[in-house]
Amino acid sequence: MKEKEREKENVSNFSMTSINLDSILYYSPLVIVGLITMFKSSFNPFKRILFRSTPKNIHSLSSNNLKKMSLPSVIESRRPQQSPEFDYSTLSNYKDFLINHTILNLDINFDNRKIIGNVIYDLTTINDARAIHLDTSHLIVKSIDIDGKSIDSFHLEDRIEPLGSKLVIDTPEQKTNKDFQLKLNFETTDKCTALQWLSAKQTSGKPYVFSQLEAIHARSLFPSFDTPSVKSTFTANIKSPLPVVFSGISTMETKDNIYQFEQRIPIPAYLIGIASGDLVSAPIGPRSTVYTEPFRLKDAQWEFDGDVENFIKTAESIIFPYEWGTYDILINVNSYPYGGMESPNMTFATPTLIAHDKSNIDVIAHELAHSWSGNLVTNCSWNHFWLNEGWTVYLERRIVGKLHGESTRHFSALIGLTDLKNSIDSMTNPDRFSTLVQCLNDGTDPDEAFSSVPYEKGFNLLFYLENKLGGIKEFDPFIKHYFKKYSKKSLDTFEFLDTLYEFYPNKKEVLDSVDWETWLFKPGMPPVQKFDTTLADNVYSLANKWIDAASKGLSRDQLLSEFQANDVSEFNANQIVLFLETLTTINQNNFNWSKSPEVAELLLQIYHKSTKDSQNAEVIFKVYKFATLANLSAYYQILADWLGTVGRMKFVRPGYRLLNLVDRDLAIITFERFKDTYHPICRSLVKQDLGL
């Protein structure tokens, strides 16, 4: 997802040349939480099987290297007994079954704001399991059948926050080691965290619903093995009075308003995506279509037409051919809380990507990259989320770099470091949640751990390894090998490391020299790396010049003689974003813009075409942030009104924190005014931010 950012703001303080970040104080290694007794009966992981074939290209594995190499002690001391590591964010006994196929039959009821239906699992028992445990959360389970026969022996255990209620189904003894079909009839409730329902007044004129299941919200939509360790092919039959999109390929639409879809590549439950509303579509490439509400269709088609296919072809040249068939985009409603969600075949995207100048379409490169990292090769649990997101950011930047040049890739990495530093600085518990490998084994909500860390710290590790191992030419064969090896599988960090060492048997000393403890297990910023600052140097120089002028108290006439609109005429939108952000983070002689509001207002006037007049949401938010921190009170209400037009948490959460900083009453009034338009996850997190 990047851009399903849980909380992403751009704040940092770079040097003007080599980006020497302040040294970071690292803390003790992660302490592994004890195993929860309730899971022990189902903990019988598959035996770990290592890759045995010889990769192509320039590397080969000798017979002596086919056995797993011993990795540095800092890794071996933390290695789980079995890999992939067990997922403690699920209440299901997923290790006891194989899911051969899943069928979803759903009826979307807009009047009552619920989904009623059933889920059918084709299962094979692989352990001596006398019961089936499934994840549910605020669901009504109406009835259960096994092989067509009603089962009365089932119950929901008491709810465990935030994991939900375990559904326990006693199975006939003869089902052990057998194939069987499990059917569960259910309906959602008004406490469902997977769905957001919108009235006609909140959209273009018709009701709307969309899902967001990552990380552990699938269990509130249907009874499930809600873990990224479990993958299944899907068939979906969805009845709705309005058009439907789904994370699969549409097969047909019946006259009874039943939309049918197939997902032929096995995926975990969290990747299921459903939306229904007043949707229309238009082609944006030979294998791509954009869906959106009618009033946005023309702008959406223009924004993405042509570029998506370029992204796909570039990604294929780096990894291997796209396997999913179609790649479509849903531009969601305003309240959509993330930049994007990588639902297979149908990326869910925020309308803030429509900037009317194509300046935000790199987010699509990220979501597309998820087709390989995350969707095809998946982290086995949210402890290893960086395997999804770190790899995806790395691939996204490789795509952008190949299309626009290496300096662009490096500039994106610099922007990413601002995201990362801000994310860590704003954490209430950075000692725990800023480590690359997490430990959520105590039942912590994975949503609490989501931040820029898996994205940017993960990217920086892979970028570091790329250079450590000899550059792109040496690293690219590993990329292909890694994604082929784990295609349609889920893995943990230790399996990734095993594969890395296996692929480079002649570079074991090089890999042993990596400070794995700092990279993987210590909190804080990653070790400093050198990036090409070509596209950033002019930005930093201009920002320093303004701060120097403001610090000296230059008059308006002097400022007008020093600065002109063409200062930023060659800046792209991302450079404008960095410029505005840098203005608020450089600290020269304890300078604070609140002491020079007139200068801040003049700056925005001089560069108004690139700042105040921009239609790029990233730029717009940075303008409001700069103005608010400069105490330009005229912007407070403008920011408040804008927060009612966006639902993306990247803007909404820091937006409310800014208002709370300068005018708490306005922040609270604004939240009360718009809270019902926000996604439940966003609404809950803003309440926390405001202390409500």
XYZ file of C-alpha atoms in Angstrom:
692
model
C 0.000 0.000 0.000
C 2.025 3.495 -0.234
C 0.180 5.009 -0.189
C -2.136 3.600 2.084
C -0.039 5.518 4.480
C -1.279 5.097 8.023
C 0.407 8.320 8.927
C 2.751 10.083 6.586
C 4.003 13.627 6.813
C 7.061 15.195 5.271
C 9.259 16.669 7.962
C 13.028 16.442 8.180
C 16.219 18.403 8.325
C 18.849 17.530 5.751
C 22.233 19.019 5.175
C 22.543 20.767 1.860
C 25.004 18.336 0.318
C 25.440 14.762 1.457
C 22.344 14.411 3.667
C 24.117 13.761 6.958
C 21.299 13.065 9.391
C 21.834 13.495 13.096
C 23.159 10.413 14.805
C 20.415 8.248 16.233
C 20.468 6.678 19.689
C 19.671 3.017 19.309
C 18.141 0.922 22.013
C 18.183 -2.668 23.195
C 17.230 -5.428 20.764
C 13.596 -6.389 20.432
C 12.426 -8.636 23.237
C 10.316 -11.450 21.881
C 7.014 -11.688 23.721
C 6.137 -15.124 25.146
C 3.901 -17.434 23.163
C 0.208 -17.153 23.909
C -1.063 -20.415 25.344
C -4.345 -20.311 23.470
C -2.540 -20.770 20.154
C -0.398 -23.734 21.121
C -2.858 -26.365 20.051
C -2.775 -25.072 16.498
C 0.947 -24.365 16.247
C 2.260 -27.053 13.970
C 3.885 -25.192 11.084
C 4.818 -26.784 7.808
C 8.338 -28.105 7.578
C 10.576 -25.483 6.047
C 11.849 -26.404 2.584
C 14.729 -24.477 1.108
C 15.195 -23.657 -2.539
C 17.084 -26.391 -4.351
C 17.477 -25.258 -7.952
C 20.186 -23.238 -9.601
C 19.285 -19.644 -10.487
C 20.004 -18.393 -13.954
C 21.962 -15.310 -14.973
C 25.412 -14.724 -13.536
C 25.054 -16.535 -10.209
C 25.159 -20.219 -9.388
C 24.900 -22.249 -6.228
C 27.377 -25.075 -5.750
C 26.235 -28.299 -4.111
C 28.048 -27.279 -0.940
C 25.876 -24.199 -0.738
C 22.515 -25.907 -1.171
C 22.312 -26.442 2.562
C 21.181 -23.454 4.551
C 24.139 -21.310 5.454
C 24.621 -20.311 9.047
C 23.782 -16.637 9.299
C 25.294 -14.178 11.785
C 24.423 -14.905 15.400
C 22.302 -11.761 15.712
C 19.953 -13.358 13.170
C 20.252 -16.986 14.255
C 19.515 -16.082 17.879
C 16.143 -14.683 16.799
C 15.242 -17.322 14.222
C 11.856 -18.968 14.914
C 11.681 -22.743 15.243
C 9.763 -22.966 11.981
C 9.502 -20.681 8.997
C 7.451 -18.955 7.899
C 6.939 -17.614 11.391
C 3.539 -18.178 13.010
C 1.082 -15.275 12.757
C -0.266 -14.279 16.167
C -2.598 -11.646 14.734
C -5.109 -14.347 13.815
C -7.329 -16.452 16.091
C -7.706 -19.133 13.428
C -6.019 -22.515 13.361
C -4.836 -21.875 9.821
C -1.945 -24.336 10.113
C -4.400 -27.238 10.247
C -5.969 -26.705 6.833
C -5.284 -26.033 3.195
C -7.725 -23.681 1.497
C -8.129 -24.933 -2.040
C -10.689 -22.340 -3.144
C -13.037 -19.745 -1.661
C -16.436 -18.601 -2.933
C -18.003 -15.358 -1.760
C -21.731 -14.870 -2.344
C -22.634 -11.366 -1.204
C -25.735 -9.179 -1.262
C -25.043 -5.471 -0.763
C -27.940 -3.847 1.109
C -27.612 -0.061 0.958
C -30.864 0.579 2.841
C -29.724 -1.283 5.951
C -26.001 -0.697 5.385
C -25.037 -4.320 5.647
C -23.736 -7.153 3.504
C -25.559 -10.456 3.786
C -24.252 -13.633 2.254
C -22.157 -16.714 2.643
C -18.589 -17.840 2.207
C -17.751 -21.346 1.023
C -14.325 -22.865 1.662
C -12.992 -25.952 -0.086
C -10.699 -27.286 2.635
C -8.273 -30.120 3.185
C -7.418 -31.133 6.734
C -3.658 -31.542 7.073
C -3.360 -32.058 10.825
C -5.394 -33.944 13.396
C -7.873 -31.083 13.781
C -11.214 -31.865 15.411
C -12.356 -28.225 15.269
C -12.139 -25.299 12.882
C -11.232 -21.907 14.290
C -12.022 -18.850 12.182
C -11.588 -15.119 12.692
C -14.668 -12.953 13.098
C -15.205 -9.414 14.316
C -18.634 -7.912 14.966
C -20.178 -10.462 12.592
C -23.446 -12.348 12.866
C -22.895 -16.006 11.963
C -26.333 -17.344 11.105
C -25.700 -20.966 10.146
C -22.945 -23.376 9.110
C -22.938 -26.365 6.764
C -20.257 -28.983 6.196
C -20.653 -30.877 2.929
C -24.250 -29.691 2.732
C -25.228 -30.846 6.237
C -26.175 -28.342 8.900
C -23.774 -28.084 11.847
C -25.224 -26.937 15.163
C -22.070 -27.340 17.217
C -20.416 -23.946 16.851
C -19.992 -20.888 19.044
C -18.289 -17.501 19.201
C -15.806 -17.048 22.023
C -15.629 -13.836 23.997
C -14.177 -10.946 22.060
C -10.461 -10.250 22.423
C -9.564 -6.695 21.440
C -8.481 -5.961 18.808
C -8.435 -9.465 17.321
C -12.162 -10.090 17.473
C -14.095 -13.239 18.378
C -12.887 -16.723 17.569
C -15.509 -18.828 15.815
C -15.155 -22.444 16.972
C -16.752 -25.143 14.818
C -16.712 -28.711 16.028
C -16.216 -31.013 13.043
C -17.249 -34.634 12.624
C -14.407 -36.961 13.517
C -14.404 -38.565 10.085
C -13.398 -35.245 8.524
C -9.829 -35.580 9.798
C -7.391 -35.791 6.872
C -10.245 -35.349 4.377
C -11.323 -32.841 1.777
C -14.550 -31.090 2.675
C -16.601 -27.989 1.981
C -17.429 -25.489 4.715
C -20.249 -22.989 4.171
C -20.958 -20.131 6.566
C -23.969 -17.820 6.301
C -23.378 -14.418 7.838
C -24.203 -10.741 7.841
C -22.209 -7.670 8.775
C -23.189 -5.253 11.521
C -22.964 -1.518 12.045
C -19.682 -2.097 13.892
C -17.999 -3.538 10.803
C -14.559 -1.930 10.429
C -14.039 -3.290 6.913
C -16.654 -1.133 5.197
C -17.535 2.500 4.816
C -21.083 3.293 3.749
C -21.828 6.684 2.230
C -25.190 8.256 1.569
C -26.169 9.877 -1.712
C -25.521 13.287 -0.136
C -21.908 12.297 0.523
C -21.225 11.250 -3.074
C -22.209 12.321 -6.570
C -25.832 11.454 -5.880
C -26.075 7.717 -5.210
C -25.109 5.590 -2.193
C -21.649 4.062 -2.122
C -19.732 1.428 -0.181
C -16.096 0.361 -0.256
C -13.924 -2.022 1.716
C -10.528 -1.718 3.350
C -9.408 -5.031 4.833
C -5.714 -4.550 5.564
C -4.504 -5.431 8.091
C -7.013 -7.516 10.088
C -10.399 -6.200 8.963
C -11.379 -9.053 6.619
C -12.740 -10.832 9.697
C -15.387 -8.125 10.071
C -16.587 -8.694 6.487
C -16.765 -12.504 6.449
C -15.581 -15.403 8.682
C -12.045 -16.034 7.554
C -8.568 -17.337 8.092
C -7.523 -13.702 8.378
C -3.775 -13.999 8.012
C -1.388 -13.174 5.164
C 0.059 -16.659 5.640
C -3.007 -18.182 3.977
C -3.717 -17.724 0.276
C -6.638 -18.885 -1.806
C -8.136 -18.473 -5.245
C -11.549 -16.769 -5.144
C -14.865 -16.685 -6.935
C -17.173 -13.788 -6.058
C -20.856 -13.380 -6.876
C -21.956 -9.957 -5.670
C -25.506 -8.682 -5.900
C -25.983 -4.928 -5.872
C -28.369 -2.373 -7.400
C -25.296 -0.378 -8.441
C -22.141 -1.321 -10.377
C -19.545 -3.380 -8.505
C -15.779 -3.724 -8.750
C -13.765 -6.484 -7.088
C -10.186 -7.657 -6.732
C -10.404 -10.051 -9.639
C -11.403 -10.286 -13.280
C -15.040 -9.702 -14.151
C -16.637 -12.712 -15.837
C -20.196 -11.540 -16.459
C -23.137 -9.494 -15.183
C -26.557 -11.099 -14.959
C -29.920 -9.415 -15.371
C -30.460 -9.861 -11.639
C -27.681 -7.358 -10.849
C -25.261 -10.083 -9.819
C -21.677 -9.239 -10.699
C -19.346 -12.202 -11.035
C -15.572 -12.229 -10.640
C -12.705 -14.694 -10.597
C -9.348 -14.357 -8.872
C -7.263 -17.213 -10.271
C -4.062 -16.375 -8.395
C -4.175 -17.286 -4.691
C -4.343 -14.235 -2.440
C -4.766 -13.649 1.315
C -8.064 -12.374 2.678
C -6.765 -8.852 3.351
C -6.331 -8.258 -0.394
C -10.041 -8.648 -1.124
C -11.406 -5.328 -2.355
C -15.074 -4.500 -2.996
C -16.731 -1.250 -4.003
C -20.194 -0.462 -5.290
C -21.749 2.819 -6.304
C -22.383 5.103 -9.236
C -19.342 3.876 -11.149
C -18.463 4.442 -14.784
C -15.294 3.489 -16.637
C -12.952 4.438 -19.457
C -9.845 2.790 -20.974
C -6.414 4.073 -19.921
C -4.255 1.445 -21.616
C -4.335 -1.863 -23.498
C -4.856 -3.832 -20.264
C -6.120 -1.077 -17.972
C -9.410 0.689 -17.219
C -10.188 3.462 -14.756
C -13.436 3.393 -12.735
C -14.851 6.356 -10.870
C -17.949 8.442 -10.249
C -19.199 10.129 -13.445
C -18.108 13.661 -12.600
C -14.461 12.535 -12.259
C -14.210 10.248 -15.250
C -12.799 12.690 -17.795
C -10.128 14.009 -15.400
C -9.223 10.501 -14.204
C -8.852 9.185 -17.730
C -6.600 12.082 -18.713
C -4.494 11.739 -15.559
C -3.632 8.062 -16.068
C -3.972 7.434 -19.803
C -0.766 5.996 -21.282
C 1.384 6.150 -18.172
C 0.023 2.993 -16.550
C 1.140 0.788 -19.438
C 4.602 2.369 -19.300
C 4.764 1.495 -15.609
C 3.730 -2.115 -16.290
C 6.274 -2.640 -19.064
C 9.047 -1.091 -16.990
C 8.214 -3.263 -13.983
C 8.189 -6.355 -16.207
C 11.679 -5.522 -17.443
C 12.961 -5.364 -13.856
C 11.175 -8.420 -12.444
C 9.225 -10.667 -14.832
C 5.939 -10.510 -16.793
C 2.785 -9.280 -15.087
C 0.722 -12.353 -14.183
C -2.657 -10.918 -13.220
C -4.018 -10.177 -16.695
C -5.682 -6.784 -16.238
C -4.542 -3.840 -14.154
C -7.411 -1.462 -13.411
C -7.768 1.540 -11.117
C -10.725 2.619 -8.995
C -10.631 6.309 -8.106
C -12.539 6.132 -4.875
C -14.699 8.711 -3.119
C -13.261 11.666 -1.192
C -13.376 9.834 2.133
C -11.027 7.076 0.995
C -8.395 7.096 3.769
C -5.275 5.975 1.888
C -3.299 6.960 -1.151
C -3.919 3.539 -2.607
C -4.617 -0.086 -1.794
C -3.174 -2.808 -3.946
C -6.268 -4.967 -4.416
C -5.241 -7.378 -7.195
C -6.472 -6.382 -10.658
C -8.187 -3.317 -9.151
C -6.050 -0.759 -7.344
C -8.167 1.373 -5.015
C -6.852 4.946 -5.201
C -7.521 8.307 -3.614
C -9.000 11.123 -5.729
C -6.122 13.298 -4.480
C -4.009 11.606 -7.152
C -5.836 13.711 -9.729
C -3.575 16.764 -9.821
C -4.413 17.803 -13.393
C -0.732 17.677 -14.299
C 0.133 13.964 -13.781
C 2.446 14.930 -10.917
C 1.035 12.343 -8.494
C 0.843 9.278 -10.715
C 3.984 7.734 -9.233
C 1.664 6.408 -6.518
C 0.330 4.086 -9.216
C 3.877 2.832 -9.804
C 3.857 1.849 -6.134
C 0.501 0.081 -6.247
C 1.477 -1.670 -9.472
C 4.736 -2.867 -7.899
C 2.598 -4.556 -5.245
C 1.483 -6.949 -7.977
C 4.806 -8.685 -7.314
C 5.737 -7.601 -3.780
C 2.859 -8.152 -1.394
C 0.330 -9.702 -3.739
C 2.440 -12.405 -5.396
C 5.076 -12.653 -2.644
C 3.590 -11.838 0.751
C 4.764 -11.257 4.307
C 3.614 -14.174 6.459
C 2.583 -11.881 9.311
C 2.494 -8.170 10.081
C 5.756 -8.559 12.024
C 7.416 -8.722 8.610
C 5.372 -6.039 6.865
C 8.547 -4.494 5.475
C 8.798 -7.441 3.063
C 5.619 -6.109 1.443
C 6.224 -2.392 1.625
C 9.997 -2.019 1.640
C 10.247 -4.123 -1.504
C 7.381 -2.201 -3.088
C 8.963 1.194 -2.460
C 12.228 -0.157 -3.829
C 10.525 -1.427 -7.008
C 8.467 1.755 -7.343
C 11.639 3.842 -7.331
C 13.376 1.496 -9.728
C 10.430 1.955 -12.125
C 10.501 5.742 -11.760
C 14.296 5.801 -12.059
C 14.239 3.752 -15.227
C 11.622 6.057 -16.762
C 12.955 9.413 -15.572
C 16.576 8.859 -14.573
C 18.544 7.811 -11.507
C 18.524 11.325 -10.039
C 14.730 11.052 -9.831
C 15.009 7.772 -7.935
C 17.413 9.346 -5.480
C 15.256 12.452 -5.080
C 12.291 10.215 -4.223
C 14.474 8.486 -1.643
C 15.284 11.849 -0.055
C 11.587 12.686 0.145
C 11.068 9.271 1.692
C 13.600 10.053 4.387
C 11.575 13.127 5.341
C 8.517 10.882 5.663
C 10.453 8.421 7.777
C 11.951 10.962 10.149
C 8.608 12.628 10.668
C 6.893 9.300 11.247
C 9.411 8.271 13.904
C 9.376 11.715 15.524
C 5.581 11.608 15.855
C 5.414 8.095 17.330
C 4.252 7.739 20.912
C 6.301 4.540 21.239
C 9.221 4.758 18.784
C 11.337 2.285 20.756
C 8.862 -0.396 19.781
C 7.361 0.645 16.474
C 10.372 2.053 14.623
C 12.146 -1.295 14.327
C 12.047 -2.847 10.878
C 11.036 -6.298 12.152
C 8.117 -5.920 14.539
C 6.843 -8.109 17.359
C 3.054 -8.035 17.519
C 2.789 -11.443 19.157
C 1.053 -10.033 22.239
C -2.114 -9.209 20.315
C -1.223 -5.630 19.445
C -3.331 -4.224 16.624
C -1.156 -4.168 13.470
C -2.741 -0.812 12.621
C -0.874 0.639 15.594
C 2.444 -0.411 14.066
C 1.734 0.888 10.558
C 3.864 3.892 9.666
C 6.529 4.954 7.191
C 9.011 2.589 8.832
C 8.299 -0.596 6.816
C 8.141 1.511 3.645
C 11.188 3.726 3.967
C 13.423 1.818 6.349
C 12.711 -1.260 4.256
C 13.595 0.583 1.062
C 16.809 1.891 2.580
C 17.895 -1.623 3.553
C 17.333 -2.910 0.016
C 19.044 0.131 -1.512
C 21.959 -0.439 0.862
C 22.166 -4.123 -0.120
C 22.000 -3.189 -3.812
C 25.098 -1.025 -3.420
C 26.819 -3.322 -0.944
C 26.561 -6.230 -3.373
C 27.903 -4.336 -6.369
C 25.088 -2.191 -7.785
C 22.031 -2.725 -9.952
C 23.651 -5.234 -12.338
C 24.600 -7.491 -9.446
C 21.315 -7.039 -7.577
C 18.821 -7.425 -10.438
C 19.332 -11.206 -10.879
C 18.502 -11.624 -7.191
C 15.261 -9.670 -7.645
C 14.082 -12.079 -10.328
C 15.195 -15.106 -8.322
C 13.535 -13.939 -5.092
C 10.153 -13.247 -6.659
C 10.166 -16.499 -8.622
C 11.127 -18.519 -5.573
C 8.366 -17.162 -3.352
C 5.692 -16.559 -5.990
C 2.233 -17.345 -4.548
C 3.809 -17.935 -1.121
C 4.228 -16.083 2.161
C 7.533 -15.741 3.983
C 9.314 -14.123 6.906
C 12.481 -12.064 7.189
C 14.601 -15.084 8.010
C 13.635 -16.824 4.786
C 14.461 -13.645 2.896
C 17.896 -13.594 4.523
C 18.469 -17.292 3.830
C 17.657 -16.702 0.176
C 19.940 -13.670 0.023
C 22.875 -15.639 1.447
C 22.138 -18.638 -0.781
C 22.094 -16.512 -3.907
C 25.435 -14.849 -3.125
C 27.546 -17.744 -1.765
C 30.767 -16.005 -2.757
C 29.819 -12.813 -0.930
C 29.145 -14.231 2.508
C 31.797 -12.027 4.081
C 30.241 -8.982 2.482
C 26.819 -9.911 3.846
C 28.253 -10.813 7.255
C 29.654 -7.282 7.468
C 26.135 -5.805 7.346
C 25.014 -4.471 10.727
C 21.893 -6.647 10.729
C 21.015 -5.857 14.328
C 20.790 -2.130 13.602
C 18.958 -2.549 10.310
C 16.407 -5.110 11.476
C 15.981 -4.923 15.231
C 16.980 -1.504 16.553
C 14.638 1.501 16.641
C 15.264 4.845 15.024
C 16.518 6.045 11.676
C 18.522 3.652 9.477
C 22.269 4.055 8.950
C 23.125 7.092 6.824
C 23.486 6.543 3.091
C 24.642 8.818 0.305
C 22.099 9.892 -2.260
C 22.416 11.989 -5.391
C 21.115 15.410 -4.327
C 21.130 16.967 -7.810
C 17.390 17.650 -7.813
C 17.395 18.755 -4.176
C 20.359 21.137 -4.027
C 18.558 24.086 -5.638
C 15.590 23.500 -3.362
C 17.716 23.596 -0.239
C 19.625 26.632 -1.501
C 16.464 28.649 -2.121
C 14.977 27.660 1.237
C 18.163 28.723 3.017
C 18.155 32.007 1.148
C 14.626 32.810 2.305
C 15.326 31.922 5.906
C 18.486 33.989 5.863
C 16.591 36.970 4.423
C 13.773 36.637 6.943
C 16.254 36.304 9.810
C 17.922 39.563 8.783
C 14.616 41.393 8.778
C 14.825 42.571 5.164
C 12.108 44.979 4.097
C 9.367 44.090 1.623
C 11.109 46.020 -1.160
C 14.397 44.288 -0.434
C 12.674 40.898 -0.501
C 10.988 41.696 -3.809
C 14.359 42.569 -5.293
C 15.889 39.334 -4.003
C 13.147 36.889 -4.998
C 11.094 36.453 -8.166
C 8.521 33.972 -9.403
C 11.007 32.378 -11.795
C 13.013 31.124 -8.789
C 10.763 28.048 -8.857
C 9.760 27.997 -12.509
C 11.876 24.885 -13.148
C 10.757 23.079 -9.993
C 8.405 20.120 -10.389
C 5.630 19.482 -7.884
C 7.811 17.221 -5.742
C 10.471 19.892 -5.531
C 7.849 22.432 -4.465
C 6.759 19.998 -1.766
C 10.331 19.656 -0.547
C 10.852 23.422 -0.699
C 7.813 24.172 1.486
C 8.713 21.396 3.876
C 12.327 22.478 4.141
C 11.241 26.006 5.025
C 9.602 24.681 8.175
C 12.386 22.329 9.228
C 15.618 24.263 8.718
C 16.565 25.883 11.989
C 19.047 28.720 11.513
C 19.765 30.850 14.560
C 16.573 29.565 16.212
C 14.543 31.096 13.391
C 10.782 30.546 13.535
C 8.347 31.603 10.824
C 5.820 32.657 13.428
C 8.142 35.621 14.048
C 7.993 36.667 10.394
C 4.433 36.086 9.175
C 4.639 38.997 6.709
C 7.619 37.391 4.995
C 5.807 34.048 4.860
C 2.780 35.664 3.237
C 4.977 37.452 0.700
C 6.715 34.164 -0.193
C 3.356 32.551 -0.977
C 2.355 35.573 -3.052
C 5.535 35.576 -5.123
C 5.304 31.847 -5.832
C 1.503 31.684 -5.941
C 1.317 29.834 -9.277
C 3.390 26.976 -7.878
C 1.917 27.031 -4.375
C -1.481 28.567 -3.645
C -2.809 28.007 -7.166
C -1.687 24.383 -7.376
C -4.277 21.598 -7.710
C -1.815 19.009 -6.398
C -3.025 17.885 -2.963
C 0.543 17.281 -1.792
C 1.438 20.909 -2.556
C -1.831 22.265 -1.172
C -1.274 20.590 2.172
C 2.292 21.852 2.412
C 1.041 25.394 1.746
C -1.418 25.058 4.623
C 1.236 23.587 6.878
C 3.707 26.372 6.114
C 1.045 29.052 6.567
C -0.213 27.576 9.829
C 3.266 27.291 11.342
C 3.827 30.917 10.303
C 0.678 31.860 12.237
C -1.095 33.170 9.153
C -4.515 33.030 10.798
C -6.369 33.681 7.532
C -5.401 30.143 6.483
C -6.806 28.380 9.553
C -10.384 28.319 8.316
C -9.241 27.555 4.768
C -7.415 24.488 6.090
C -10.455 23.527 8.168
C -12.744 23.697 5.132
C -10.266 21.709 3.030
C -10.262 18.916 5.600
C -13.895 18.376 4.696
C -12.988 17.650 1.065
C -10.342 14.968 1.663
C -10.337 11.710 3.587
C -6.752 10.628 3.009
C -5.105 10.162 6.394
C -1.795 11.466 5.074
C -3.469 14.893 5.066
C -6.329 14.562 7.534
C -4.377 13.499 10.617
C -1.559 16.065 10.435
C -4.125 18.640 9.305
C -6.057 18.287 12.531
C -2.883 18.287 14.577
C -1.904 21.581 12.947
C -5.290 23.120 13.710
C -5.109 21.803 17.253
C -1.733 23.496 17.630
C -3.013 26.961 16.708
C -6.760 26.837 17.456
C -8.033 23.823 19.389
C -11.620 25.013 19.368
C -11.577 25.241 15.566
C -9.997 21.793 15.337
C -12.724 20.211 17.464
C -15.557 22.071 15.744
C -14.179 21.041 12.354
C -13.877 17.395 13.375
C -17.435 17.331 14.708
C -18.564 18.868 11.430
C -16.866 16.319 9.176
C -16.318 13.202 11.302
C -19.152 11.240 9.725
C -17.592 11.654 6.283
C -14.332 9.987 7.336
C -13.544 6.299 7.184
C -13.966 4.589 10.610
C -10.211 3.969 10.897
C -9.443 7.605 10.089
C -12.136 8.896 12.446
C -10.822 6.773 15.314
C -7.212 7.873 14.823
C -8.096 11.576 14.585
C -10.018 11.259 17.841
C -6.853 9.893 19.412
C -4.787 12.701 17.905
C -7.145 15.306 19.365
C -7.409 13.557 22.712
C -11.178 13.160 22.407
